[in-house]
XYZ file of C-alpha atoms in Angstrom:
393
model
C -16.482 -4.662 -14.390
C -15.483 -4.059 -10.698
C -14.344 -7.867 -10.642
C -12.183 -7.698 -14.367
C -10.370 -4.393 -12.412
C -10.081 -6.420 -9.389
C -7.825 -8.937 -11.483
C -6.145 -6.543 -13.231
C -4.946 -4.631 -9.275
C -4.003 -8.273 -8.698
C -2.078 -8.688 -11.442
C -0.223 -5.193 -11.262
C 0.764 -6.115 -7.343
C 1.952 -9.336 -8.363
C 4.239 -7.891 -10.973
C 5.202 -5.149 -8.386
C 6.504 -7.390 -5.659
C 8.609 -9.991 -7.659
C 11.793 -8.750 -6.997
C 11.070 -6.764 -3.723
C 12.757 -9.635 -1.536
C 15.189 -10.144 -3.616
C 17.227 -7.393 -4.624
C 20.541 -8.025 -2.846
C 20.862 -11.719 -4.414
C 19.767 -9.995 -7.467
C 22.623 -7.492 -7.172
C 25.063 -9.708 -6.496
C 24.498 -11.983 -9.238
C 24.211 -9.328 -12.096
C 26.386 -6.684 -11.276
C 28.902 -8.215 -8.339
C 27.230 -5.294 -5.955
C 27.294 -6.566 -2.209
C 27.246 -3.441 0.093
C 23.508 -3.751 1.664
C 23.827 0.331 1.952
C 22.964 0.335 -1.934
C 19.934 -2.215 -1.634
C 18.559 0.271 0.898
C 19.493 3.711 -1.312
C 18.164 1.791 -4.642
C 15.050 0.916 -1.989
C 14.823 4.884 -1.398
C 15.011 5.480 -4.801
C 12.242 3.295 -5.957
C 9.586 4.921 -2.581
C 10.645 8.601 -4.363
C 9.492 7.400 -7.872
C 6.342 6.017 -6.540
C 5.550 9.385 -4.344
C 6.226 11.149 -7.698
C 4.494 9.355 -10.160
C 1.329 8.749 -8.410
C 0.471 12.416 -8.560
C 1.400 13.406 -11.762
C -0.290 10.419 -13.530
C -3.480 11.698 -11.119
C -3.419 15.062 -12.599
C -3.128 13.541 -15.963
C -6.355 11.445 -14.995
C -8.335 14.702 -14.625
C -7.714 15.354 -18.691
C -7.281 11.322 -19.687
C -9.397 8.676 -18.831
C -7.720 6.499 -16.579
C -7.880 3.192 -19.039
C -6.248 4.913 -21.784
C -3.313 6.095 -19.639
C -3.001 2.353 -18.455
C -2.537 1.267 -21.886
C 0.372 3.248 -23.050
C 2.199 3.424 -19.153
C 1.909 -0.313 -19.227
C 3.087 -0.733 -22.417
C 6.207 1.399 -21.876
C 7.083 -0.083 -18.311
C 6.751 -3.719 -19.997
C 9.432 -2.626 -22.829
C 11.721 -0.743 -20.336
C 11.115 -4.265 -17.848
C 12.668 -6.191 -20.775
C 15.843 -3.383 -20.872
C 16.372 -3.948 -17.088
C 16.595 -7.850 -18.061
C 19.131 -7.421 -21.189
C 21.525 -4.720 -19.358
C 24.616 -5.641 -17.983
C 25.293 -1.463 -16.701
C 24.629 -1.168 -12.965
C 24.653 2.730 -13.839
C 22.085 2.031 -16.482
C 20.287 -0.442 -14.635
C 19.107 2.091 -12.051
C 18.703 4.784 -14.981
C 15.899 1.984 -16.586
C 14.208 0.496 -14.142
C 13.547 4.099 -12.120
C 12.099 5.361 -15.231
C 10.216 2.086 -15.310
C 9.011 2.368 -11.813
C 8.035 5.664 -13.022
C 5.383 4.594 -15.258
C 4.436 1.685 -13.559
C 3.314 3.229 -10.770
C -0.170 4.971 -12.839
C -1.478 1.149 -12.251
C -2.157 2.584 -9.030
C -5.017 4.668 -10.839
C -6.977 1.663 -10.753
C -7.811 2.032 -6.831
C -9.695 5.330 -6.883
C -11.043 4.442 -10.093
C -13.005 1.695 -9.318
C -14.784 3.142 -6.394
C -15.358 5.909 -8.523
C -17.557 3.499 -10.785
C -19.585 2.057 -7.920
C -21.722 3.161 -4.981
C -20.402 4.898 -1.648
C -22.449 1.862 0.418
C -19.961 -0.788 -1.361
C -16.693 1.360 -0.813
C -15.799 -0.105 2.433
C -16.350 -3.449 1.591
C -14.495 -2.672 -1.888
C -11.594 -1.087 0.108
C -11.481 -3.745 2.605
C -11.098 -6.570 -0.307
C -8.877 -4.355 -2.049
C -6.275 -4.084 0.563
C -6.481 -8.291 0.932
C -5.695 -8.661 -3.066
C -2.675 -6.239 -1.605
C -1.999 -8.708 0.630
C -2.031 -11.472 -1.742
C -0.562 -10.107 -4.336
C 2.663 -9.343 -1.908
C 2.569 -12.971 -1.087
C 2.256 -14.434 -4.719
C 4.694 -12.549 -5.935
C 7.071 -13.344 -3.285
C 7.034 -16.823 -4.268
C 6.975 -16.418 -8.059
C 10.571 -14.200 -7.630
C 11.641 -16.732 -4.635
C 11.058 -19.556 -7.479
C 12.654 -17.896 -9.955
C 15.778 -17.175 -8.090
C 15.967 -20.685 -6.659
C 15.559 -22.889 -10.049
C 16.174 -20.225 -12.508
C 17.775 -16.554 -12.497
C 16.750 -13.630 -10.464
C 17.014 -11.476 -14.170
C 14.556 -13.745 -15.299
C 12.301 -12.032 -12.937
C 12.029 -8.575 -15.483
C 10.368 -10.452 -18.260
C 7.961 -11.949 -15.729
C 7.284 -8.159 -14.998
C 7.090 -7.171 -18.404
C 4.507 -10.055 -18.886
C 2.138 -8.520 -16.024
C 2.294 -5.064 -17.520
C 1.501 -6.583 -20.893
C -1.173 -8.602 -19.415
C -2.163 -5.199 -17.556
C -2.123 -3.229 -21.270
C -4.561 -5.738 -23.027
C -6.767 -5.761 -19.754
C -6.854 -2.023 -20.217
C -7.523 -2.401 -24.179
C -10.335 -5.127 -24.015
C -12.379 -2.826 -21.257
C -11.933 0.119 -23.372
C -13.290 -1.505 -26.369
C -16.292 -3.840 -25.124
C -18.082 -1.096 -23.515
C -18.466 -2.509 -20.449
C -17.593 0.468 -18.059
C -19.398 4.149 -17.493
C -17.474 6.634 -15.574
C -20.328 9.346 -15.257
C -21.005 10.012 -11.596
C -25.270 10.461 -10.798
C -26.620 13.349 -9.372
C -26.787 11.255 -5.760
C -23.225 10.772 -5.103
C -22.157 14.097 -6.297
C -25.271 15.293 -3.671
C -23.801 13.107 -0.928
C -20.190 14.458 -1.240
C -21.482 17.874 -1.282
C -23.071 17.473 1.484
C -19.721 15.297 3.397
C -17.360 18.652 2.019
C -19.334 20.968 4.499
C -18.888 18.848 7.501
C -15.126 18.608 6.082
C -12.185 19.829 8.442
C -10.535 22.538 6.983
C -7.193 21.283 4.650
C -8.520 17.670 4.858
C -6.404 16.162 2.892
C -2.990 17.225 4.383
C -4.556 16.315 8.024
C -4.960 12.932 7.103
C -2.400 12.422 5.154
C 0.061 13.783 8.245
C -1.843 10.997 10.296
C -1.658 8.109 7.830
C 1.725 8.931 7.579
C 2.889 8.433 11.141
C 0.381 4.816 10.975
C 2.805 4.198 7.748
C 5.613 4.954 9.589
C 4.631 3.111 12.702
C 2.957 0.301 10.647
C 6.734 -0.298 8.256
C 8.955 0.255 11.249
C 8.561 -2.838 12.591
C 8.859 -4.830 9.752
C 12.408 -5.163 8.265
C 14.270 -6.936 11.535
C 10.764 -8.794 12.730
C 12.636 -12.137 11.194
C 15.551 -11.454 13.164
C 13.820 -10.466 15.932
C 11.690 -13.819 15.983
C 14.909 -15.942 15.772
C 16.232 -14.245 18.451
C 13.983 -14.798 21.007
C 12.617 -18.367 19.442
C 15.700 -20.168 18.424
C 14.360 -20.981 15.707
C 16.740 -20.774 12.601
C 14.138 -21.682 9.809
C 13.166 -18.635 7.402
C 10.426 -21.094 6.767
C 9.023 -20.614 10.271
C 9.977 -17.236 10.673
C 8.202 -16.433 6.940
C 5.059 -17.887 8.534
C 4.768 -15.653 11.824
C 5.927 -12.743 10.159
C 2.893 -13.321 7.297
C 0.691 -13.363 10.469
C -1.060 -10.191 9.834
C -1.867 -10.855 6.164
C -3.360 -14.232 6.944
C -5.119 -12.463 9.824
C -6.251 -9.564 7.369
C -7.920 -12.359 4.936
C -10.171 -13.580 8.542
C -11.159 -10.136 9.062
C -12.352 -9.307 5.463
C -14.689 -12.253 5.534
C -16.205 -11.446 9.399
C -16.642 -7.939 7.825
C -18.296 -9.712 4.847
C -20.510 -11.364 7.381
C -21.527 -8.096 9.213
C -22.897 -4.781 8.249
C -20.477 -2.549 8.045
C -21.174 0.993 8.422
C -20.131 3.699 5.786
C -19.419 6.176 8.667
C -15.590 6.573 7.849
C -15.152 8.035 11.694
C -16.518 4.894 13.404
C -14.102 1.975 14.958
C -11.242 4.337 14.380
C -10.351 4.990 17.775
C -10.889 1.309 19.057
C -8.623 -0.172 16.352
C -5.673 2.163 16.771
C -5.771 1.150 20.308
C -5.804 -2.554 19.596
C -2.843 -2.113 17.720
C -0.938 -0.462 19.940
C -1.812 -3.297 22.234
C -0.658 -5.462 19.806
C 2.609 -3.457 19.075
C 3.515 -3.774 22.878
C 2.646 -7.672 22.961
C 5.274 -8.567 20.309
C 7.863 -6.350 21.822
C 7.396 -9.173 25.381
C 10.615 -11.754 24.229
C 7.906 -14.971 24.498
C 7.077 -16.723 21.427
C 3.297 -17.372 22.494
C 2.884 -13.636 23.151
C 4.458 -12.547 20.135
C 2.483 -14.474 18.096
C -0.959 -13.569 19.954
C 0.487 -9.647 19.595
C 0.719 -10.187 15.443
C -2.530 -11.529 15.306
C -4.312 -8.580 17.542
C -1.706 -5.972 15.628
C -2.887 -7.874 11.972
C -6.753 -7.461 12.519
C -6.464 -3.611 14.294
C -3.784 -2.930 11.054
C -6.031 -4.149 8.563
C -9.373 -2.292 9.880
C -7.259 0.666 10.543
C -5.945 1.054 6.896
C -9.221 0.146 5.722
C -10.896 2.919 7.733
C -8.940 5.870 6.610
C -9.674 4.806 3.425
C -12.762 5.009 3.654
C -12.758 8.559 5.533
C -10.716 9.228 2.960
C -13.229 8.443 0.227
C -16.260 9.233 1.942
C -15.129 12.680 1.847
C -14.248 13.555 -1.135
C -15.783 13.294 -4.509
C -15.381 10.945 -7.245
C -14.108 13.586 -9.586
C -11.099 13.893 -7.580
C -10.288 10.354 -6.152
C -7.308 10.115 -8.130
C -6.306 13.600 -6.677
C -7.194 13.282 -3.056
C -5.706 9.687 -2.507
C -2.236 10.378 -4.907
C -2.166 13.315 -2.232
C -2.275 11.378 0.881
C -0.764 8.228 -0.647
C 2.549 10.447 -0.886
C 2.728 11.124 3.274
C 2.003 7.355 3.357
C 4.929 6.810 1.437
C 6.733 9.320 2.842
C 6.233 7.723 6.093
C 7.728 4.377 5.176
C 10.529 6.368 3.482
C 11.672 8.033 6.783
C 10.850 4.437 8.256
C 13.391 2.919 6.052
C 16.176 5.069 6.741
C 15.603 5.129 10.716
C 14.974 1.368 11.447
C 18.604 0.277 10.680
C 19.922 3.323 13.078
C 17.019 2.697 16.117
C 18.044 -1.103 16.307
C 22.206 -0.576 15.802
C 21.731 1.459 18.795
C 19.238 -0.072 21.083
C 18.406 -3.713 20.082
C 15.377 -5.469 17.719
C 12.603 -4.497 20.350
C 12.844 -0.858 19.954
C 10.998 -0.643 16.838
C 7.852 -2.037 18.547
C 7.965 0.477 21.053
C 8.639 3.653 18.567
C 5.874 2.129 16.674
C 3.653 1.770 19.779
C 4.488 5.578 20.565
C 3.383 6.343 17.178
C 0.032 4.519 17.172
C -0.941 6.365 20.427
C -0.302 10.093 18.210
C -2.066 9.100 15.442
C -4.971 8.248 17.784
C -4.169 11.943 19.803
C -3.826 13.502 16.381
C -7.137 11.978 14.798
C -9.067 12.910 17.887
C -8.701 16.434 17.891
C -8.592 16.583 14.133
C -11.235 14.539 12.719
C -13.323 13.727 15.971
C -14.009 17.005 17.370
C -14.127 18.819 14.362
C -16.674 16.554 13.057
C -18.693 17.299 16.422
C -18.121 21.230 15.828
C -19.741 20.918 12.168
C -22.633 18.591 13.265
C -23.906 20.570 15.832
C -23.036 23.879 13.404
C -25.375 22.269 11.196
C -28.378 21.290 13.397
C -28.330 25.173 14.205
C -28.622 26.483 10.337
Protein backbone atom coordinates (compact mmCIF):
# COMPACT_ATOMS: atom_id res chain seq x y z
CA UNK A 1 0.00 0.00 0.00
CA UNK A 2 2.65 2.52 1.27
CA UNK A 3 4.77 1.53 -1.94
CA UNK A 4 1.48 1.83 -4.71
CA UNK A 5 1.13 5.64 -2.87
CA UNK A 6 4.75 6.04 -3.16
CA UNK A 7 4.30 5.72 -7.10
CA UNK A 8 1.42 7.52 -7.29
CA UNK A 9 3.54 10.95 -5.17
CA UNK A 10 6.01 10.10 -7.94
CA UNK A 11 3.87 10.31 -10.54
CA UNK A 12 1.94 13.55 -9.33
CA UNK A 13 5.64 15.39 -8.97
CA UNK A 14 6.54 14.31 -12.26
CA UNK A 15 3.44 15.78 -13.81
CA UNK A 16 3.98 18.90 -11.55
CA UNK A 17 7.41 19.87 -12.74
CA UNK A 18 7.10 19.42 -16.60
CA UNK A 19 6.77 22.76 -17.52
CA UNK A 20 8.40 24.47 -14.42
CA UNK A 21 11.72 25.21 -16.49
CA UNK A 22 10.15 26.02 -19.21
CA UNK A 23 7.65 28.57 -19.08
CA UNK A 24 9.28 31.52 -20.87
CA UNK A 25 10.05 29.32 -24.15
CA UNK A 26 6.62 28.13 -23.56
CA UNK A 27 5.30 31.70 -23.58
CA UNK A 28 6.96 32.76 -26.31
CA UNK A 29 6.01 30.11 -28.58
CA UNK A 30 2.17 30.09 -27.80
CA UNK A 31 1.24 33.41 -27.09
CA UNK A 32 4.38 35.75 -28.49
CA UNK A 33 4.80 36.84 -24.54
CA UNK A 34 8.60 37.72 -23.90
CA UNK A 35 8.75 40.14 -20.87
CA UNK A 36 10.43 37.71 -18.08
CA UNK A 37 8.36 40.10 -15.46
CA UNK A 38 5.20 37.91 -16.49
CA UNK A 39 7.06 34.41 -16.15
CA UNK A 40 7.83 35.58 -12.61
CA UNK A 41 4.02 37.14 -11.82
CA UNK A 42 2.42 33.85 -13.61
CA UNK A 43 5.29 32.05 -11.14
CA UNK A 44 3.56 34.07 -8.14
CA UNK A 45 0.40 33.18 -9.24
CA UNK A 46 0.84 29.50 -9.41
CA UNK A 47 2.86 29.57 -5.29
CA UNK A 48 -0.74 31.52 -4.25
CA UNK A 49 -2.89 28.66 -5.74
CA UNK A 50 -0.83 26.05 -4.13
CA UNK A 51 -0.87 27.98 -0.51
CA UNK A 52 -4.67 28.06 -1.13
CA UNK A 53 -5.59 24.86 -2.23
CA UNK A 54 -3.62 22.80 0.08
CA UNK A 55 -5.76 23.90 2.98
CA UNK A 56 -9.01 23.85 1.75
CA UNK A 57 -8.69 20.36 0.12
CA UNK A 58 -7.24 19.48 3.96
CA UNK A 59 -10.35 20.61 5.54
CA UNK A 60 -12.29 18.76 2.99
CA UNK A 61 -10.13 15.60 4.03
CA UNK A 62 -11.54 15.83 7.58
CA UNK A 63 -15.30 15.04 5.97
CA UNK A 64 -13.88 12.99 2.62
CA UNK A 65 -11.57 10.37 2.55
CA UNK A 66 -8.58 11.47 0.97
CA UNK A 67 -8.74 8.74 -2.11
CA UNK A 68 -12.07 9.78 -3.12
CA UNK A 69 -11.13 13.48 -3.32
CA UNK A 70 -8.07 12.33 -5.51
CA UNK A 71 -10.32 10.80 -7.91
CA UNK A 72 -12.56 13.58 -8.91
CA UNK A 73 -9.55 16.61 -8.36
CA UNK A 74 -7.49 14.50 -10.68
CA UNK A 75 -9.96 13.96 -13.00
CA UNK A 76 -10.89 17.64 -13.33
CA UNK A 77 -7.16 18.98 -13.42
CA UNK A 78 -6.49 16.26 -16.30
CA UNK A 79 -9.60 17.77 -18.41
CA UNK A 80 -8.73 21.45 -17.60
CA UNK A 81 -4.67 20.21 -18.54
CA UNK A 82 -6.09 19.31 -21.98
CA UNK A 83 -7.93 23.12 -22.16
CA UNK A 84 -4.52 24.73 -21.33
CA UNK A 85 -3.14 22.59 -24.45
CA UNK A 86 -6.11 23.54 -27.03
CA UNK A 87 -6.26 27.45 -26.01
CA UNK A 88 -4.78 29.92 -28.01
CA UNK A 89 -6.11 33.03 -25.15
CA UNK A 90 -3.15 34.12 -23.02
CA UNK A 91 -6.07 35.74 -20.81
CA UNK A 92 -7.71 32.36 -20.73
CA UNK A 93 -4.69 30.47 -20.48
CA UNK A 94 -3.91 31.83 -17.01
CA UNK A 95 -7.82 31.70 -16.17
CA UNK A 96 -7.41 27.51 -16.90
CA UNK A 97 -4.46 26.42 -15.83
CA UNK A 98 -4.78 28.49 -12.21
CA UNK A 99 -7.97 26.78 -11.72
CA UNK A 100 -6.09 23.66 -12.74
CA UNK A 101 -3.29 24.24 -10.37
CA UNK A 102 -6.08 24.65 -8.06
CA UNK A 103 -7.18 21.19 -8.01
CA UNK A 104 -4.08 19.67 -8.65
CA UNK A 105 -2.59 20.67 -5.79
CA UNK A 106 -5.07 18.02 -3.28
CA UNK A 107 -2.36 15.34 -4.74
CA UNK A 108 -0.47 16.79 -2.06
CA UNK A 109 -2.97 14.90 0.39
CA UNK A 110 -1.10 11.93 -0.33
CA UNK A 111 1.98 13.00 2.04
CA UNK A 112 0.19 13.16 5.38
CA UNK A 113 -1.88 10.42 4.34
CA UNK A 114 0.41 7.84 4.08
CA UNK A 115 2.12 8.33 7.34
CA UNK A 116 -1.16 8.42 8.67
CA UNK A 117 -1.55 4.64 7.54
CA UNK A 118 1.74 3.47 9.03
CA UNK A 119 3.67 3.52 12.30
CA UNK A 120 5.37 6.71 13.97
CA UNK A 121 8.90 4.43 14.09
CA UNK A 122 8.78 4.34 10.05
CA UNK A 123 7.83 8.15 9.63
CA UNK A 124 11.28 9.39 9.42
CA UNK A 125 12.50 6.97 7.21
CA UNK A 126 9.09 7.43 5.14
CA UNK A 127 9.68 11.25 5.18
CA UNK A 128 13.22 10.99 4.36
CA UNK A 129 12.38 8.74 1.07
CA UNK A 130 9.57 10.88 0.43
CA UNK A 131 11.43 14.05 0.03
CA UNK A 132 14.11 11.95 -2.48
CA UNK A 133 10.97 10.81 -4.84
CA UNK A 134 10.64 14.92 -4.55
CA UNK A 135 13.84 15.09 -5.70
CA UNK A 136 13.43 12.77 -8.47
CA UNK A 137 10.44 13.56 -9.55
CA UNK A 138 11.83 17.39 -10.09
CA UNK A 139 14.55 15.84 -12.10
CA UNK A 140 12.39 13.45 -14.34
CA UNK A 141 10.19 15.79 -15.13
CA UNK A 142 12.69 18.28 -16.07
CA UNK A 143 13.83 16.14 -18.75
CA UNK A 144 10.48 14.80 -19.99
CA UNK A 145 9.38 18.86 -20.61
CA UNK A 146 13.21 19.60 -21.75
CA UNK A 147 12.49 16.63 -24.40
CA UNK A 148 9.42 17.72 -25.32
CA UNK A 149 10.37 21.23 -26.05
CA UNK A 150 13.51 20.20 -27.91
CA UNK A 151 11.98 17.46 -30.49
CA UNK A 152 8.42 18.29 -30.11
CA UNK A 153 6.27 21.36 -28.69
CA UNK A 154 6.37 22.82 -25.28
CA UNK A 155 2.08 22.64 -25.53
CA UNK A 156 2.57 19.16 -25.94
CA UNK A 157 3.68 19.19 -22.43
CA UNK A 158 -0.35 19.70 -21.00
CA UNK A 159 -1.49 16.39 -22.33
CA UNK A 160 1.58 14.78 -20.77
CA UNK A 161 0.09 16.43 -17.54
CA UNK A 162 -3.26 15.43 -18.15
CA UNK A 163 -1.89 11.81 -18.62
CA UNK A 164 -0.25 11.86 -14.95
CA UNK A 165 -3.44 13.11 -13.37
CA UNK A 166 -5.32 10.42 -15.25
CA UNK A 167 -2.81 7.93 -14.30
CA UNK A 168 -3.13 9.58 -10.67
CA UNK A 169 -7.31 9.13 -10.90
CA UNK A 170 -7.21 5.31 -11.73
CA UNK A 171 -4.37 4.87 -9.03
CA UNK A 172 -6.85 6.48 -6.69
CA UNK A 173 -9.86 4.22 -8.13
CA UNK A 174 -8.04 0.75 -8.09
CA UNK A 175 -6.93 1.40 -4.16
CA UNK A 176 -10.36 2.37 -3.35
CA UNK A 177 -11.84 -0.66 -4.79
CA UNK A 178 -9.33 -3.65 -3.94
CA UNK A 179 -9.44 -3.05 -0.34
CA UNK A 180 -6.10 -2.84 0.21
CA UNK A 181 -5.85 0.25 2.60
CA UNK A 182 -7.34 0.90 6.41
CA UNK A 183 -7.27 4.38 7.62
CA UNK A 184 -8.36 3.64 11.34
CA UNK A 185 -5.68 4.88 13.69
CA UNK A 186 -5.03 2.12 17.00
CA UNK A 187 -5.39 3.07 20.34
CA UNK A 188 -1.23 3.31 20.53
CA UNK A 189 -0.62 6.09 18.23
CA UNK A 190 -3.53 8.10 19.28
CA UNK A 191 -1.86 7.31 23.10
CA UNK A 192 1.55 8.44 21.84
CA UNK A 193 0.32 11.78 20.33
CA UNK A 194 -1.55 12.46 23.39
CA UNK A 195 1.04 12.12 25.25
CA UNK A 196 3.65 14.38 22.47
CA UNK A 197 0.49 17.34 22.64
CA UNK A 198 1.35 17.93 26.43
CA UNK A 199 5.00 18.40 25.97
CA UNK A 200 3.74 20.64 22.86
CA UNK A 201 4.84 24.45 22.77
CA UNK A 202 2.01 26.50 22.93
CA UNK A 203 0.60 27.55 19.05
CA UNK A 204 2.88 24.81 17.58
CA UNK A 205 1.98 24.92 14.45
CA UNK A 206 2.42 28.68 13.60
CA UNK A 207 6.03 28.44 15.47
CA UNK A 208 7.19 26.09 13.11
CA UNK A 209 5.72 27.05 10.37
CA UNK A 210 7.37 30.85 10.97
CA UNK A 211 10.73 28.79 11.16
CA UNK A 212 10.31 26.54 8.14
CA UNK A 213 9.45 29.46 6.45
CA UNK A 214 12.60 31.52 6.83
CA UNK A 215 14.64 27.71 5.95
CA UNK A 216 12.18 28.02 2.70
CA UNK A 217 13.11 31.29 2.18
CA UNK A 218 16.78 30.83 2.85
CA UNK A 219 16.75 27.34 1.21
CA UNK A 220 14.90 29.02 -2.54
CA UNK A 221 16.93 32.19 -2.36
CA UNK A 222 19.80 30.88 -3.61
CA UNK A 223 18.56 29.00 -6.27
CA UNK A 224 17.31 31.00 -9.33
CA UNK A 225 20.90 32.85 -10.35
CA UNK A 226 23.13 29.68 -8.88
CA UNK A 227 23.64 28.87 -12.90
CA UNK A 228 24.71 32.23 -13.48
CA UNK A 229 26.54 32.47 -10.62
CA UNK A 230 28.59 29.17 -11.47
CA UNK A 231 29.42 30.53 -14.99
CA UNK A 232 30.60 33.45 -13.61
CA UNK A 233 33.15 32.43 -11.52
CA UNK A 234 33.94 28.99 -13.66
CA UNK A 235 33.94 30.08 -17.21
CA UNK A 236 32.23 27.58 -18.00
CA UNK A 237 29.41 28.30 -20.63
CA UNK A 238 27.77 24.74 -20.72
CA UNK A 239 24.13 24.56 -19.07
CA UNK A 240 25.14 20.97 -19.23
CA UNK A 241 27.85 21.49 -16.61
CA UNK A 242 26.22 24.07 -14.81
CA UNK A 243 22.79 21.63 -14.68
CA UNK A 244 25.11 19.10 -13.01
CA UNK A 245 26.58 21.27 -10.01
CA UNK A 246 23.51 22.96 -9.49
CA UNK A 247 21.65 19.20 -9.13
CA UNK A 248 24.42 18.72 -6.48
CA UNK A 249 22.21 18.69 -3.53
CA UNK A 250 19.60 16.30 -4.95
CA UNK A 251 22.23 13.77 -5.93
CA UNK A 252 23.71 14.42 -2.48
CA UNK A 253 20.12 14.02 -0.85
CA UNK A 254 19.78 10.38 -2.63
CA UNK A 255 23.57 9.45 -0.56
CA UNK A 256 22.12 10.60 2.55
CA UNK A 257 18.76 8.68 2.39
CA UNK A 258 20.60 5.43 1.95
CA UNK A 259 23.43 6.17 5.01
CA UNK A 260 20.18 6.96 6.96
CA UNK A 261 18.82 3.63 5.62
CA UNK A 262 21.96 2.09 6.95
CA UNK A 263 21.70 3.64 10.50
CA UNK A 264 19.12 3.85 13.16
CA UNK A 265 17.56 6.75 13.03
CA UNK A 266 15.92 8.12 15.97
CA UNK A 267 12.16 9.24 16.03
CA UNK A 268 13.11 12.15 18.39
CA UNK A 269 11.99 14.99 15.91
CA UNK A 270 14.32 17.57 18.16
CA UNK A 271 17.57 15.62 17.64
CA UNK A 272 20.35 16.65 14.82
CA UNK A 273 18.39 19.81 14.34
CA UNK A 274 20.77 22.16 15.59
CA UNK A 275 23.93 20.41 14.02
CA UNK A 276 22.40 20.37 10.51
CA UNK A 277 21.26 23.98 10.37
CA UNK A 278 24.75 24.79 11.19
CA UNK A 279 26.25 22.64 8.48
CA UNK A 280 24.28 24.42 6.14
CA UNK A 281 25.08 27.58 6.93
CA UNK A 282 28.61 26.40 6.54
CA UNK A 283 27.76 25.27 3.39
CA UNK A 284 25.84 28.50 2.36
CA UNK A 285 29.11 30.54 3.13
CA UNK A 286 31.41 27.96 1.13
CA UNK A 287 29.58 28.51 -2.19
CA UNK A 288 29.43 32.21 -1.74
CA UNK A 289 33.98 31.84 -1.87
CA UNK A 290 34.29 32.60 -6.08
CA UNK A 291 36.48 29.01 -6.39
CA UNK A 292 34.98 26.30 -8.27
CA UNK A 293 36.44 23.47 -5.89
CA UNK A 294 34.91 25.26 -2.89
CA UNK A 295 31.72 25.84 -4.38
CA UNK A 296 31.23 22.55 -5.24
CA UNK A 297 32.45 21.06 -1.72
CA UNK A 298 29.87 23.99 -0.18
CA UNK A 299 26.73 22.27 -2.37
CA UNK A 300 27.56 19.04 -1.27
CA UNK A 301 27.85 20.00 2.71
CA UNK A 302 24.66 22.56 2.02
CA UNK A 303 22.78 19.27 0.02
CA UNK A 304 23.22 16.70 2.95
CA UNK A 305 22.50 19.53 6.04
CA UNK A 306 19.29 20.67 3.48
CA UNK A 307 18.05 17.35 3.08
CA UNK A 308 18.29 16.20 6.95
CA UNK A 309 17.05 19.57 7.84
CA UNK A 310 13.75 19.35 5.79
CA UNK A 311 13.48 15.90 6.78
CA UNK A 312 13.68 16.77 10.49
CA UNK A 313 10.98 19.31 10.75
CA UNK A 314 8.99 16.96 9.21
CA UNK A 315 9.24 14.76 11.39
CA UNK A 316 8.80 17.26 14.50
CA UNK A 317 6.18 18.17 12.61
CA UNK A 318 4.51 14.76 12.56
CA UNK A 319 5.66 13.48 15.69
CA UNK A 320 3.58 16.03 17.22
CA UNK A 321 0.58 15.98 16.03
CA UNK A 322 -1.97 13.34 15.45
CA UNK A 323 -2.93 11.41 12.53
CA UNK A 324 -6.42 12.79 12.53
CA UNK A 325 -5.11 16.05 11.65
CA UNK A 326 -1.99 15.49 9.38
CA UNK A 327 -3.66 16.90 6.54
CA UNK A 328 -4.48 19.97 8.80
CA UNK A 329 -1.26 20.55 10.62
CA UNK A 330 1.13 20.13 7.53
CA UNK A 331 -1.44 22.22 4.82
CA UNK A 332 -0.89 24.78 7.81
CA UNK A 333 2.77 24.96 7.86
CA UNK A 334 3.20 23.96 4.21
CA UNK A 335 1.56 27.54 3.49
CA UNK A 336 4.60 29.64 5.51
CA UNK A 337 6.83 27.24 3.51
CA UNK A 338 5.38 28.48 0.53
CA UNK A 339 5.03 31.68 1.62
CA UNK A 340 8.64 31.77 2.20
CA UNK A 341 9.67 30.91 -1.33
CA UNK A 342 7.00 33.40 -2.46
CA UNK A 343 8.72 36.41 -0.74
CA UNK A 344 12.00 34.56 -2.00
CA UNK A 345 10.89 34.91 -5.50
CA UNK A 346 10.09 38.41 -5.56
CA UNK A 347 13.37 39.55 -3.54
CA UNK A 348 16.12 37.48 -5.34
CA UNK A 349 15.89 39.45 -8.66
CA UNK A 350 16.09 42.92 -6.50
CA UNK A 351 19.11 41.56 -3.85
CA UNK A 352 21.35 40.54 -6.93
CA UNK A 353 20.39 43.82 -9.41
CA UNK A 354 21.75 45.64 -6.55
CA UNK A 355 24.64 43.85 -5.06
CA UNK A 356 25.91 41.00 -7.35
CA UNK A 357 25.12 36.86 -7.56
CA UNK A 358 26.90 36.22 -4.10
CA UNK A 359 24.52 38.06 -2.01
CA UNK A 360 21.93 35.52 -1.97
CA UNK A 361 24.31 33.06 -0.22
CA UNK A 362 24.96 35.38 2.39
CA UNK A 363 21.08 36.51 3.06
CA UNK A 364 20.53 32.87 3.03
CA UNK A 365 23.43 32.18 5.45
CA UNK A 366 21.89 35.03 7.76
CA UNK A 367 18.73 33.23 7.59
CA UNK A 368 19.94 29.72 8.49
CA UNK A 369 21.64 31.16 11.65
CA UNK A 370 17.68 32.64 12.81
CA UNK A 371 16.06 29.70 12.14
CA UNK A 372 18.64 27.94 14.36
CA UNK A 373 18.18 31.19 17.12
CA UNK A 374 14.46 30.89 16.55
CA UNK A 375 14.20 26.95 16.98
CA UNK A 376 16.34 27.13 20.07
CA UNK A 377 14.34 29.16 22.17
CA UNK A 378 11.15 27.85 20.67
CA UNK A 379 11.28 24.23 20.41
CA UNK A 380 14.54 23.49 22.51
CA UNK A 381 13.90 25.13 25.68
CA UNK A 382 10.40 24.76 25.73
CA UNK A 383 10.74 21.15 25.31
CA UNK A 384 13.22 21.28 28.44
CA UNK A 385 10.49 23.44 30.44
CA UNK A 386 7.73 20.60 29.77
CA UNK A 387 10.11 17.63 30.50
CA UNK A 388 11.19 18.64 33.65
CA UNK A 389 7.28 20.00 34.31
CA UNK A 390 6.50 16.53 33.82
CA UNK A 391 9.04 14.58 35.96
CA UNK A 392 7.52 16.86 38.83
CA UNK A 393 3.61 15.77 38.30
Amino acid sequence: MKKFLIIMTLVAVISDYLLHPFYPQFFQARFGVTDPKWVGYYFGAICLMVMISFPFWAYVSKKITELKILVYTQCIAGILAMFCYWTNSYINFWIISLVMILFKGSYLLVYPYILKIITKKEHPGTIGLLSVVVHLGGILGAVIGGLTVDFIDASYIFLIMAIGDFIQMGMSIYLLRSDMYDTSISLEAQSTAQTDKKMMPKGFILKIGLITMILYFSDFLIRPFFSSYWESISGYDSMWISGIIYAIPGFVALIALWVNSKRKVSNNGFQGIISVLLFGAIGLLLQGIPFEAIVVLGRIIYGYAIFQGVVKFDVLLFEMSTPESYAVDYSKVHFFQNLGVLISSFSVGLLVDNHGLHIPFMVAFVGFIITLVLYYFVFKVAVKTASKTLAKT
